[in-house]
């Protein structure tokens, strides 16, 4: 019999019951909750007079609606405020642990889970947010869920799931100097497409993945959903264990040693068989920039914007034409000729300490270009912000003309006041370049923190390696 | 939950691939803490010419008459047909709430994003997967006659066109049964409470740190 994949092991360890109809009841170890996708779930619980099954499994934080400017006056937008107030009230009513807006531990839900050790290897982790795939970086099975499923997890500590197919993306060899986790995952999405992982759980493997820090691994798994996969994951190794050790929610003492002994099995067996395998040569990856309105519309920085005339498939040609129109770009223009208006460094993809260090290194001693109307850094959590300030990164950014903000989702999805105006073009370290994502009519180019920083200084995209 | 058996109705032909949930319902409407009220904002950025928010009455906004949803010949459609990878992106269940509330009971596409697919079932809206050429055939039928009605038969797992063509589709037995009977998913799972408790007891013995 063939060995098991990492996904198989995680699935089997959480199987409560096989329903025998293609679905199974899966136990959920950790449920992360935020203000946008939970109010209707709590209402559902109340209506049915149900209680949360296991309170200690839940951890809540407000991140999507919170302002990134001065918070001493609360939230100005009454509708955003009502949503955050609803989370506070629901957590208080049911006794769920919540980091409120002015708690130093507050931040983006996918940043604080790992930071607190609330995300552990071997866990099932769910959250009403598609970027829950981030937590798979720890050798966990982490999936984004809808609000009905949030209510289901609250009430039963389980989910009814269909087992996904096993897919492995191997990034073989070492990346060139200056190539980051963001470039790796954008190159993967460019290769397999935004539906390339649909129906699959993707395990990222290979030397280039193993060489990444936990921060980098989280960036890669974060965007598994942009490749269509509900879950992305990476095997546990010493890097994982060293990161988890000593975090507030992580096991301590003898429990930690027992946990580590179990976590060491969290990798695919050598003889495991995958339904689909993709191989990418790390050395072929260059700094990536998206040009269109889907993450798969991505090119190396030395590329040229596609010409729809060269696309044979009618639906795809139509998609390219629509994207060029929306993005205000001309076919065949060099990526490096694209001039930007704003820069956003932040989001659950790229707002960890390593991301801020990489960007600061590029901007140190320089000034943002005259055509850049706004360049902002939004740390992923209050603790990331504090650490960055301790290292003097805030000073480097401010001296270069960047704004240094409070933590939250911010302009990744523009639910708070941080938005693009119609027609504005942004170099963004976030995860989605959909039409209107960062503000109605706004134009988003996804890049790594270093590439966003280099674009801020040049005023247009440049290869950070020559900048 | 509402049951789904056989649906006969007009079709809205949304001829796009990779329709993401940001396009289905933009972020500003996610601030609502209610489960209803999203229908008027379905495809908001494509449907209206000026920007909207929760507190702007949609009736006061300029309508994009070129967008297919606003074409009078498609009024009253209950089946939404689109191209590959429908519902990609964010997990927001507001997307299916908006589709449902607008009046669609069924979506037909060659493929869907996984989270959107689950969310649809959890709201009694049937996402049917047909082959690309079969989806193309539906687009052609509607292009020839916008009033054409097609029939989606869940028990028979079949989509029937007015010209007599019928396309079979696959669906998980469990999901099909829940939809036909309109079952409450949480109530069903809670029938397994003993199995959940037994699992917890076993797991806690070997991995106590998960229950700290």
XYZ file of C-alpha atoms in Angstrom, chain A residues 114-307:
194
model
C 0.548 31.883 14.227
C 2.076 34.753 16.206
C 0.215 33.651 19.326
C 0.887 29.947 18.819
C -2.875 29.504 18.417
C -2.043 27.835 15.114
C -0.117 24.622 15.743
C 1.211 21.830 13.553
C -1.240 18.989 13.067
C -4.294 21.098 13.763
C -7.373 21.636 11.689
C -7.805 25.410 11.498
C -10.823 27.162 10.029
C -11.953 30.752 9.722
C -14.635 32.548 7.762
C -12.008 33.880 5.422
C -10.510 32.349 2.314
C -6.935 33.209 3.314
C -7.117 30.709 6.165
C -4.929 28.576 3.893
C -2.063 30.633 5.406
C -1.983 28.391 8.495
C -1.148 25.338 6.387
C 2.449 26.608 6.529
C 2.601 24.859 9.929
C 1.721 21.411 8.628
C -1.888 22.092 9.557
C -5.062 21.499 7.570
C -6.438 25.021 7.264
C -9.419 26.003 5.165
C -11.552 29.068 4.623
C -15.262 28.614 5.228
C -18.530 30.453 4.641
C -20.763 31.882 7.339
C -23.090 28.841 7.444
C -20.001 26.754 8.157
C -18.848 29.243 10.822
C -22.156 28.603 12.570
C -21.744 24.862 12.045
C -18.264 24.903 13.628
C -19.419 27.042 16.533
C -22.321 24.666 17.218
C -20.679 21.287 16.566
C -16.842 21.726 16.472
C -16.965 19.856 13.175
C -17.440 20.403 9.473
C -18.950 18.178 6.840
C -16.227 17.959 4.209
C -15.507 16.126 1.024
C -11.952 14.909 0.835
C -9.914 16.909 -1.647
C -7.502 15.433 -4.160
C -3.779 15.465 -3.357
C -1.644 17.868 -5.352
C 2.030 18.629 -4.863
C 3.849 21.645 -6.209
C 7.588 21.137 -5.970
C 9.859 24.138 -6.345
C 13.168 22.458 -7.065
C 16.544 23.973 -6.299
C 17.375 27.402 -4.915
C 15.883 30.718 -5.983
C 18.191 33.467 -7.201
C 19.223 36.257 -4.834
C 16.436 38.807 -4.344
C 13.607 36.353 -5.094
C 11.040 36.117 -2.305
C 8.210 33.828 -1.235
C 5.751 36.177 -2.956
C 7.560 35.783 -6.275
C 7.529 32.007 -5.823
C 3.793 31.815 -5.200
C 2.890 34.297 -7.951
C 5.012 32.268 -10.357
C 3.182 29.104 -9.238
C -0.216 30.750 -9.838
C 0.973 32.019 -13.217
C 1.965 28.451 -14.033
C -1.122 26.502 -12.872
C -3.785 29.232 -13.100
C -6.382 30.480 -10.607
C -8.348 27.265 -10.940
C -5.254 25.033 -11.103
C -5.747 23.768 -7.560
C -9.555 23.612 -7.508
C -10.735 20.524 -5.668
C -7.209 19.910 -4.376
C -5.194 20.358 -1.223
C -1.796 21.604 -2.378
C 1.381 20.606 -0.603
C 4.258 22.944 -1.415
C 7.584 21.130 -1.392
C 11.120 21.221 -2.715
C 14.355 22.879 -1.653
C 13.149 26.412 -2.358
C 10.150 25.938 -0.038
C 12.159 24.216 2.710
C 14.628 27.112 2.610
C 11.881 29.653 3.425
C 11.342 31.076 6.895
C 7.919 30.531 8.501
C 6.974 34.032 7.339
C 7.795 33.090 3.758
C 5.963 29.775 4.031
C 2.875 31.606 5.280
C 3.045 33.913 2.244
C 3.097 30.898 -0.079
C 0.257 29.024 1.652
C -1.757 32.254 1.974
C -2.107 32.408 -1.800
C -2.960 28.720 -2.314
C -6.555 29.954 -2.511
C -5.545 32.199 -5.424
C -4.538 28.991 -7.185
C -8.028 27.631 -6.451
C -7.017 25.342 -3.574
C -8.942 25.684 -0.349
C -5.911 24.362 1.538
C -2.180 24.796 1.035
C 0.356 23.147 3.316
C 4.020 22.569 4.011
C 5.642 19.723 5.962
C 6.841 20.330 9.516
C 10.598 20.656 10.006
C 12.940 22.257 12.537
C 12.055 25.746 11.184
C 8.411 25.113 12.122
C 9.209 23.805 15.594
C 11.613 26.655 16.373
C 8.958 29.193 15.370
C 6.231 27.668 17.556
C 8.350 27.197 20.698
C 7.544 29.629 23.494
C 4.503 31.311 21.925
C 1.660 32.172 24.331
C -0.863 29.532 23.166
C 1.756 26.873 22.320
C 2.188 23.839 24.581
C 4.827 24.147 27.292
C 7.302 21.817 28.991
C 6.524 18.120 28.751
C 3.495 18.789 26.528
C 5.740 20.612 24.063
C 8.141 17.671 23.873
C 5.281 15.235 23.348
C 3.824 17.522 20.695
C 7.137 17.794 18.848
C 7.436 14.010 18.788
C 4.035 13.849 17.076
C 4.661 16.819 14.783
C 7.756 15.169 13.348
C 5.461 12.763 11.486
C 3.729 15.625 9.703
C 5.211 15.168 6.259
C 4.237 13.112 3.238
C 5.653 9.604 3.218
C 8.365 9.003 0.636
C 6.137 6.572 -1.251
C 2.969 8.696 -1.064
C 1.154 9.127 -4.365
C -0.273 12.473 -5.447
C -3.175 12.854 -7.857
C -1.347 15.700 -9.516
C 2.277 16.857 -9.445
C 3.709 20.132 -10.722
C 7.430 20.825 -10.884
C 8.872 24.320 -11.057
C 12.569 25.122 -11.324
C 13.365 27.707 -8.647
C 16.170 29.217 -10.708
C 13.666 30.198 -13.424
C 11.684 32.488 -11.082
C 12.148 36.253 -11.515
C 10.468 39.081 -9.568
C 6.762 38.936 -10.432
C 4.216 41.672 -11.199
C 0.538 41.104 -12.003
C -0.744 43.141 -14.944
C -4.436 42.141 -15.033
C -7.503 41.525 -12.889
C -6.821 37.947 -11.818
C -3.739 36.711 -9.927
C -2.914 34.360 -12.809
C -2.392 37.429 -15.018
C 1.191 37.726 -13.856
C 4.562 38.210 -15.557
C 8.225 38.585 -14.672
C 9.190 42.232 -14.233
C 11.197 42.131 -17.482
C 8.098 41.000 -19.444
C 5.623 42.856 -21.617
C 1.861 43.172 -21.172
C 0.125 40.496 -23.305
C -1.436 41.186 -26.660
